[in-house]
Amino acid sequence: MRCYCVLHHGQPLELVDRPTPQPQGTEVLLRVQAAGVCHTDLHLWEGHYDMGGGKKLTLAERGIKPPLTLSHEIVGEVVAAGPLAPADRARVGRVALVHPWIGCGQCPACLRGEENICAKPQALGVARPGGFADYVIVPHPRYLIDIDGLDVAQAAPLACAGVTTYSALKKFGDRIVSDPVVIIGAGGLGLMAIEVLKALGGRGAIVVDLDPVKRDAALAAGALQVIDAKASDAVAQIQQATGGGARAVLDLVGATPTVTLAMGCAARGGHVVICGLMGGDLTVSLPVIPMRPLTLQGSYVGTLAELEELVALVKRTGMRAIPVTRRPMEQANAALQDLHHGRVVGRTVLVP
Ligand SMILES: [Zn+2]
Ligand SMILES: [Zn+2]
């Protein structure tokens, strides 16, 4: 089978011909029908995260080394199953979205159903081969979710952009109904967050981004208002738009300037959730945390149960898909480069 692999960090993906794997035990083999391109793929391709203060966390320190087959946003068709895979869930011809955020299955987090925060993650497209290939192995069919006729390229981003924003928005509780959510970053995740927020019956989104093209995309997706992150009075504009300060801020960028903006525009009692991994660091005056009082929370992708809830929500509400650009798998490199240079509106999804 063909795989588009990282053989050396920062170098173009290379086409590698490998034997098609045979599913063992409970595993299922899927023929890839759609594979989304995410910012995390860029970090994996570059080989490090920016931890701030000049420090970098290399993937090698996390036990992740080339060769890597990227993409964790996968829809595929079951073509074979191991002898221990439950036959009804692993039937050949089933087309399903894959939950990629797989853990060790044995630690306390995994036993709570929070495989996404397992200390020994086995995520597809990260620790295990992902979707930039003709075929992918999934360890158990319980990670497959029926998409029942949803378009495969539109369903694929639900596995990361979708569940990441769904899980983050859930952390705000009822605030999403009573108050607008300030969303920082109008890339694929930002547009997805606008759609998920609408499907959940939220009050609406005030979207902040540097790029006028992305702000226009946010307005087209139904944002209540958009604000230029570069404006010298961006904090004041957000405070005015939220009637005195934001009670819910979702930072999908996660860089020093965006988290600073998020904390600056938050109301007393405000709740800031950070999902983005652009990196950097922040010095915070500690009395600010109790005196304002602020909640600063991280959110990392989502659980299998949350992805199942999200797919059910999409089916129930007909939630609109984010703009998706389909490109042939052979253009994996160009698609990654376009994302790297900020040229992608919505999501790029590779198809066979
Ligand atoms: Zn675990
Ligand atoms: Zn992702």
Short mmCIF file of C-alpha atoms and ligand atoms in Angstrom, two decimals:
data_model
loop_
_atom_site.label_atom_id
_atom_site.label_comp_id
_atom_site.label_asym_id
_atom_site.label_seq_id
_atom_site.Cartn_x
_atom_site.Cartn_y
_atom_site.Cartn_z
CA MET A 1 0.00 0.00 0.00
CA ARG A 2 0.99 3.62 -0.45
CA CYS A 3 1.84 5.73 2.64
CA TYR A 4 2.85 9.37 2.72
CA CYS A 5 5.37 9.39 5.56
CA VAL A 6 7.54 11.74 7.58
CA LEU A 7 10.95 10.10 7.26
CA HIS A 8 12.86 13.18 8.48
CA HIS A 9 11.23 16.01 10.45
CA GLY A 10 10.78 19.18 8.42
CA GLN A 11 11.47 17.41 5.11
CA PRO A 12 8.76 16.74 2.51
CA LEU A 13 6.59 13.68 3.11
CA GLU A 14 7.80 10.71 1.11
CA LEU A 15 5.78 8.14 -0.73
CA VAL A 16 6.61 4.76 0.78
CA ASP A 17 5.38 1.42 -0.49
CA ARG A 18 4.60 -0.95 2.38
CA PRO A 19 2.90 -4.32 2.66
CA THR A 20 -0.78 -3.88 3.50
CA PRO A 21 -1.08 -4.87 7.19
CA GLN A 22 -3.18 -7.87 8.17
CA PRO A 23 -5.48 -7.25 11.16
CA GLN A 24 -4.61 -9.31 14.25
CA GLY A 25 -6.71 -10.01 17.36
CA THR A 26 -9.44 -7.38 17.66
CA GLU A 27 -7.98 -5.13 14.95
CA VAL A 28 -9.84 -3.98 11.86
CA LEU A 29 -8.32 -2.89 8.55
CA LEU A 30 -9.93 0.11 6.85
CA ARG A 31 -9.46 1.39 3.31
CA VAL A 32 -9.04 5.15 3.77
CA GLN A 33 -11.77 7.22 2.11
CA ALA A 34 -10.93 10.61 3.66
CA ALA A 35 -8.06 11.93 5.79
CA GLY A 36 -8.09 15.48 7.19
CA VAL A 37 -5.03 17.74 7.51
CA CYS A 38 -4.74 19.31 10.98
CA HIS A 39 -2.31 21.70 12.69
CA THR A 40 -1.16 18.80 14.85
CA ASP A 41 0.10 17.18 11.65
CA LEU A 42 2.30 20.26 11.21
CA HIS A 43 3.75 19.86 14.72
CA LEU A 44 4.41 16.18 14.05
CA TRP A 45 6.01 17.03 10.73
CA GLU A 46 8.19 19.74 12.34
CA GLY A 47 9.05 17.42 15.23
CA HIS A 48 8.59 19.76 18.19
CA TYR A 49 6.33 22.03 20.22
CA ASP A 50 7.33 25.55 21.29
CA MET A 51 7.26 25.51 25.10
CA GLY A 52 8.22 29.19 25.44
CA GLY A 53 11.39 30.80 26.74
CA GLY A 54 13.33 29.22 23.87
CA LYS A 55 12.46 25.70 25.09
CA LYS A 56 11.19 23.06 22.71
CA LEU A 57 9.50 19.76 23.49
CA THR A 58 10.70 17.33 20.86
CA LEU A 59 8.53 14.44 19.79
CA ALA A 60 11.47 12.12 20.41
CA GLU A 61 11.11 13.01 24.13
CA ARG A 62 7.55 11.72 23.89
CA GLY A 63 8.73 8.52 22.21
CA ILE A 64 7.46 9.55 18.77
CA LYS A 65 10.02 9.01 16.02
CA PRO A 66 9.91 8.76 12.22
CA PRO A 67 8.77 7.07 10.13
CA LEU A 68 5.36 8.64 10.86
CA THR A 69 2.17 8.29 8.86
CA LEU A 70 0.15 11.40 9.73
CA SER A 71 -3.61 12.18 9.83
CA HIS A 72 -5.93 11.42 12.71
CA GLU A 73 -9.13 12.59 10.94
CA ILE A 74 -10.04 9.39 9.14
CA VAL A 75 -13.11 7.93 7.48
CA GLY A 76 -12.67 4.48 5.99
CA GLU A 77 -14.38 1.33 4.88
CA VAL A 78 -13.81 -1.92 6.77
CA VAL A 79 -12.11 -4.42 4.45
CA ALA A 80 -10.87 -7.05 6.94
CA ALA A 81 -11.03 -7.88 10.66
CA GLY A 82 -8.95 -9.93 13.08
CA PRO A 83 -10.40 -13.15 14.54
CA LEU A 84 -11.30 -11.54 17.90
CA ALA A 85 -13.07 -8.45 16.50
CA PRO A 86 -16.83 -8.51 17.24
CA ALA A 87 -18.30 -9.52 13.87
CA ASP A 88 -21.31 -7.16 13.93
CA ARG A 89 -19.15 -4.07 14.46
CA ALA A 90 -16.37 -5.18 12.15
CA ARG A 91 -18.44 -6.21 9.16
CA VAL A 92 -16.79 -5.75 5.81
CA GLY A 93 -18.19 -2.77 3.89
CA ARG A 94 -19.04 -0.71 6.98
CA VAL A 95 -18.06 2.94 6.38
CA ALA A 96 -17.15 4.69 9.62
CA LEU A 97 -15.47 7.66 11.24
CA VAL A 98 -12.51 6.59 13.39
CA HIS A 99 -12.01 7.82 16.96
CA PRO A 100 -8.23 8.28 16.86
CA TRP A 101 -7.56 9.35 20.50
CA ILE A 102 -6.76 5.88 21.75
CA GLY A 103 -4.98 5.14 25.04
CA CYS A 104 -3.35 2.11 26.67
CA GLY A 105 -6.76 0.81 27.78
CA GLN A 106 -5.53 -0.06 31.30
CA CYS A 107 -4.61 3.08 33.23
CA PRO A 108 -7.07 4.98 35.47
CA ALA A 109 -7.73 7.60 32.74
CA CYS A 110 -8.53 4.94 30.15
CA LEU A 111 -10.74 3.05 32.62
CA ARG A 112 -12.67 6.31 33.21
CA GLY A 113 -13.20 6.57 29.45
CA GLU A 114 -10.69 9.40 29.11
CA GLU A 115 -8.35 7.64 26.70
CA ASN A 116 -7.52 11.04 25.20
CA ILE A 117 -5.51 11.93 28.33
CA CYS A 118 -3.85 8.52 28.81
CA ALA A 119 -0.20 8.79 29.89
CA LYS A 120 0.77 6.24 27.22
CA PRO A 121 -1.23 7.48 24.26
CA GLN A 122 -1.58 5.29 21.19
CA ALA A 123 -3.34 7.85 19.00
CA LEU A 124 -3.69 7.06 15.33
CA GLY A 125 -1.65 9.39 13.14
CA VAL A 126 0.55 10.23 16.14
CA ALA A 127 1.86 7.14 17.96
CA ARG A 128 0.44 4.69 15.41
CA PRO A 129 0.15 5.03 11.64
CA GLY A 130 -2.69 7.32 10.51
CA GLY A 131 -4.70 8.11 7.43
CA PHE A 132 -2.24 9.43 4.83
CA ALA A 133 -2.15 5.93 3.36
CA ASP A 134 -4.31 3.53 1.39
CA TYR A 135 -5.15 1.52 4.53
CA VAL A 136 -5.13 2.02 8.29
CA ILE A 137 -5.30 -0.44 11.19
CA VAL A 138 -7.72 0.41 14.03
CA PRO A 139 -7.10 -1.59 17.23
CA HIS A 140 -10.78 -2.39 17.92
CA PRO A 141 -14.07 -1.72 16.11
CA ARG A 142 -15.41 0.08 19.20
CA TYR A 143 -13.49 3.08 17.86
CA LEU A 144 -15.65 3.13 14.71
CA ILE A 145 -18.69 5.42 14.52
CA ASP A 146 -21.29 5.06 11.77
CA ILE A 147 -21.73 8.19 9.70
CA ASP A 148 -24.96 7.01 8.02
CA GLY A 149 -24.63 8.72 4.68
CA LEU A 150 -22.79 11.88 5.83
CA ASP A 151 -20.26 12.96 3.22
CA VAL A 152 -16.95 11.24 4.06
CA ALA A 153 -14.80 14.36 3.55
CA GLN A 154 -17.12 16.47 5.70
CA ALA A 155 -17.34 13.82 8.42
CA ALA A 156 -13.56 13.26 8.76
CA PRO A 157 -12.80 16.58 10.55
CA LEU A 158 -15.29 15.68 13.28
CA ALA A 159 -12.63 13.31 14.70
CA CYS A 160 -10.33 16.18 15.68
CA ALA A 161 -11.57 19.69 14.84
CA GLY A 162 -15.08 18.58 15.78
CA VAL A 163 -14.51 16.73 19.02
CA THR A 164 -11.86 19.23 20.17
CA THR A 165 -14.27 22.15 19.91
CA TYR A 166 -17.24 20.11 21.20
CA SER A 167 -15.33 19.00 24.31
CA ALA A 168 -14.01 22.54 24.91
CA LEU A 169 -17.44 24.19 24.53
CA LYS A 170 -18.98 21.64 26.92
CA LYS A 171 -16.54 22.82 29.58
CA PHE A 172 -18.34 26.20 29.65
CA GLY A 173 -21.58 24.53 30.78
CA ASP A 174 -24.71 26.71 30.57
CA ARG A 175 -22.69 29.83 29.77
CA ILE A 176 -22.83 29.02 26.08
CA VAL A 177 -26.60 29.57 26.22
CA SER A 178 -26.61 32.70 28.37
CA ASP A 179 -23.55 34.44 26.95
CA PRO A 180 -21.70 34.80 23.65
CA VAL A 181 -18.49 32.79 23.44
CA VAL A 182 -15.38 34.66 22.32
CA ILE A 183 -13.52 32.40 19.91
CA ILE A 184 -9.89 33.25 19.17
CA GLY A 185 -8.73 31.81 15.85
CA ALA A 186 -10.93 31.31 12.79
CA GLY A 187 -9.08 28.43 11.15
CA GLY A 188 -10.62 24.99 10.76
CA LEU A 189 -11.22 24.69 14.51
CA GLY A 190 -12.75 28.16 14.76
CA LEU A 191 -15.27 27.57 11.98
CA MET A 192 -16.10 24.18 13.49
CA ALA A 193 -16.61 25.81 16.91
CA ILE A 194 -19.11 28.27 15.40
CA GLU A 195 -21.13 25.41 13.89
CA VAL A 196 -20.99 23.26 17.05
CA LEU A 197 -22.02 26.23 19.16
CA LYS A 198 -25.07 26.81 16.94
CA ALA A 199 -26.00 23.11 17.02
CA LEU A 200 -25.80 23.17 20.85
CA GLY A 201 -28.23 26.11 20.97
CA GLY A 202 -25.56 28.60 22.01
CA ARG A 203 -26.05 32.35 22.12
CA GLY A 204 -23.41 32.83 19.41
CA ALA A 205 -19.76 33.52 18.72
CA ILE A 206 -17.63 36.66 18.68
CA VAL A 207 -14.63 35.67 16.61
CA VAL A 208 -11.15 37.17 16.78
CA ASP A 209 -8.53 36.60 14.08
CA LEU A 210 -5.62 38.42 12.44
CA ASP A 211 -6.61 37.46 8.90
CA PRO A 212 -9.46 39.33 7.16
CA VAL A 213 -10.13 36.31 4.90
CA LYS A 214 -10.66 34.10 7.96
CA ARG A 215 -12.81 36.77 9.66
CA ASP A 216 -15.01 36.83 6.55
CA ALA A 217 -15.29 33.04 6.69
CA ALA A 218 -16.35 33.33 10.34
CA LEU A 219 -19.05 35.87 9.45
CA ALA A 220 -20.25 33.61 6.64
CA ALA A 221 -20.46 30.76 9.17
CA GLY A 222 -22.72 32.92 11.34
CA ALA A 223 -20.46 34.67 13.85
CA LEU A 224 -22.29 37.49 15.67
CA GLN A 225 -19.31 39.77 15.21
CA VAL A 226 -15.66 39.57 14.17
CA ILE A 227 -12.75 41.52 15.62
CA ASP A 228 -9.26 42.10 14.25
CA ALA A 229 -6.76 40.61 16.72
CA LYS A 230 -4.18 43.18 15.58
CA ALA A 231 -6.37 46.18 16.48
CA SER A 232 -4.77 48.20 19.28
CA ASP A 233 -8.14 48.30 21.05
CA ALA A 234 -9.02 44.61 20.50
CA VAL A 235 -9.56 44.05 24.23
CA ALA A 236 -11.90 47.04 24.46
CA GLN A 237 -13.80 45.91 21.36
CA ILE A 238 -14.34 42.45 22.86
CA GLN A 239 -15.42 43.94 26.18
CA GLN A 240 -17.92 46.14 24.40
CA ALA A 241 -19.22 43.28 22.24
CA THR A 242 -19.74 41.12 25.32
CA GLY A 243 -21.40 43.84 27.39
CA GLY A 244 -18.49 44.46 29.77
CA GLY A 245 -16.23 41.42 29.48
CA ALA A 246 -16.32 37.86 28.19
CA ARG A 247 -17.65 35.12 30.46
CA ALA A 248 -16.47 32.40 28.08
CA VAL A 249 -13.32 32.61 25.93
CA LEU A 250 -12.13 29.75 23.77
CA ASP A 251 -8.53 30.16 22.62
CA LEU A 252 -7.95 27.89 19.64
CA VAL A 253 -4.49 29.33 18.96
CA GLY A 254 -2.79 28.98 22.34
CA ALA A 255 0.07 31.43 21.78
CA THR A 256 1.39 34.05 24.22
CA PRO A 257 -0.48 36.97 22.55
CA THR A 258 -3.78 35.10 22.27
CA VAL A 259 -3.85 33.85 25.86
CA THR A 260 -2.89 37.37 27.00
CA LEU A 261 -5.83 38.71 24.96
CA ALA A 262 -8.15 36.01 26.33
CA MET A 263 -7.30 36.87 29.95
CA GLY A 264 -7.42 40.59 29.23
CA CYS A 265 -10.93 40.56 27.78
CA ALA A 266 -12.43 38.15 30.35
CA ALA A 267 -15.07 39.46 32.75
CA ARG A 268 -14.82 38.94 36.49
CA GLY A 269 -15.69 35.29 36.92
CA GLY A 270 -14.65 34.64 33.34
CA HIS A 271 -13.75 31.18 32.06
CA VAL A 272 -10.91 30.76 29.56
CA VAL A 273 -10.40 27.41 27.82
CA ILE A 274 -7.20 26.88 25.83
CA CYS A 275 -7.08 24.28 23.06
CA GLY A 276 -4.46 25.61 20.67
CA LEU A 277 -0.85 24.42 20.78
CA MET A 278 0.97 27.21 18.96
CA GLY A 279 3.09 27.62 22.05
CA GLY A 280 4.96 30.18 24.06
CA ASP A 281 4.63 31.03 27.72
CA LEU A 282 2.95 33.54 30.01
CA THR A 283 3.73 35.32 33.26
CA VAL A 284 0.58 35.91 35.28
CA SER A 285 0.13 38.04 38.40
CA LEU A 286 -1.26 35.43 40.74
CA PRO A 287 -3.66 37.69 42.70
CA VAL A 288 -5.49 38.17 39.40
CA ILE A 289 -6.66 34.54 39.48
CA PRO A 290 -8.58 34.78 42.81
CA MET A 291 -9.46 38.49 42.68
CA ARG A 292 -11.06 38.55 39.25
CA PRO A 293 -11.69 35.42 39.77
CA LEU A 294 -10.69 33.62 36.58
CA THR A 295 -10.88 29.99 35.52
CA LEU A 296 -8.09 28.97 33.17
CA GLN A 297 -8.58 25.51 31.77
CA GLY A 298 -6.95 23.32 29.14
CA SER A 299 -8.82 20.99 26.84
CA TYR A 300 -7.19 18.26 24.77
CA VAL A 301 -9.14 16.69 21.89
CA GLY A 302 -12.01 14.61 23.33
CA THR A 303 -13.24 11.21 24.45
CA LEU A 304 -14.84 8.44 22.42
CA ALA A 305 -18.15 9.18 24.18
CA GLU A 306 -17.89 12.86 23.19
CA LEU A 307 -17.20 11.99 19.56
CA GLU A 308 -20.24 9.68 19.59
CA GLU A 309 -22.33 12.52 21.10
CA LEU A 310 -21.06 14.93 18.45
CA VAL A 311 -21.86 12.60 15.53
CA ALA A 312 -25.36 12.09 17.00
CA LEU A 313 -25.71 15.90 17.30
CA VAL A 314 -24.69 16.32 13.64
CA LYS A 315 -27.24 13.73 12.53
CA ARG A 316 -30.00 15.18 14.76
CA THR A 317 -29.53 18.85 13.94
CA GLY A 318 -28.15 18.63 10.40
CA MET A 319 -25.27 20.74 11.70
CA ARG A 320 -23.64 22.49 8.79
CA ALA A 321 -20.22 21.24 7.76
CA ILE A 322 -17.24 23.59 7.71
CA PRO A 323 -15.82 24.48 4.27
CA VAL A 324 -13.84 21.47 3.09
CA THR A 325 -11.34 21.36 0.24
CA ARG A 326 -10.81 17.88 -1.16
CA ARG A 327 -7.38 17.12 -2.58
CA PRO A 328 -5.98 13.86 -3.89
CA MET A 329 -3.75 11.98 -1.45
CA GLU A 330 -0.77 12.54 -3.76
CA GLN A 331 -0.95 16.25 -2.82
CA ALA A 332 -0.31 15.56 0.88
CA ASN A 333 2.85 17.69 0.86
CA ALA A 334 1.26 20.67 -0.83
CA ALA A 335 -1.72 20.47 1.53
CA LEU A 336 0.59 20.49 4.55
CA GLN A 337 2.56 23.44 3.13
CA ASP A 338 -0.63 25.44 2.49
CA LEU A 339 -1.71 24.91 6.09
CA HIS A 340 1.78 25.85 7.31
CA HIS A 341 1.59 29.15 5.42
CA GLY A 342 -1.94 29.99 6.62
CA ARG A 343 -3.50 29.57 3.19
CA VAL A 344 -6.30 27.18 4.20
CA VAL A 345 -9.85 28.32 4.93
CA GLY A 346 -11.75 25.58 6.76
CA ARG A 347 -10.26 22.12 6.35
CA THR A 348 -8.29 20.29 3.68
CA VAL A 349 -9.24 16.63 3.40
CA LEU A 350 -7.20 14.18 1.33
CA VAL A 351 -9.13 11.61 -0.64
CA PRO A 352 -7.85 8.57 -2.57
ZN ZN B 1 -4.27 4.60 29.40
ZN ZN B 2 -6.05 17.37 14.85
#
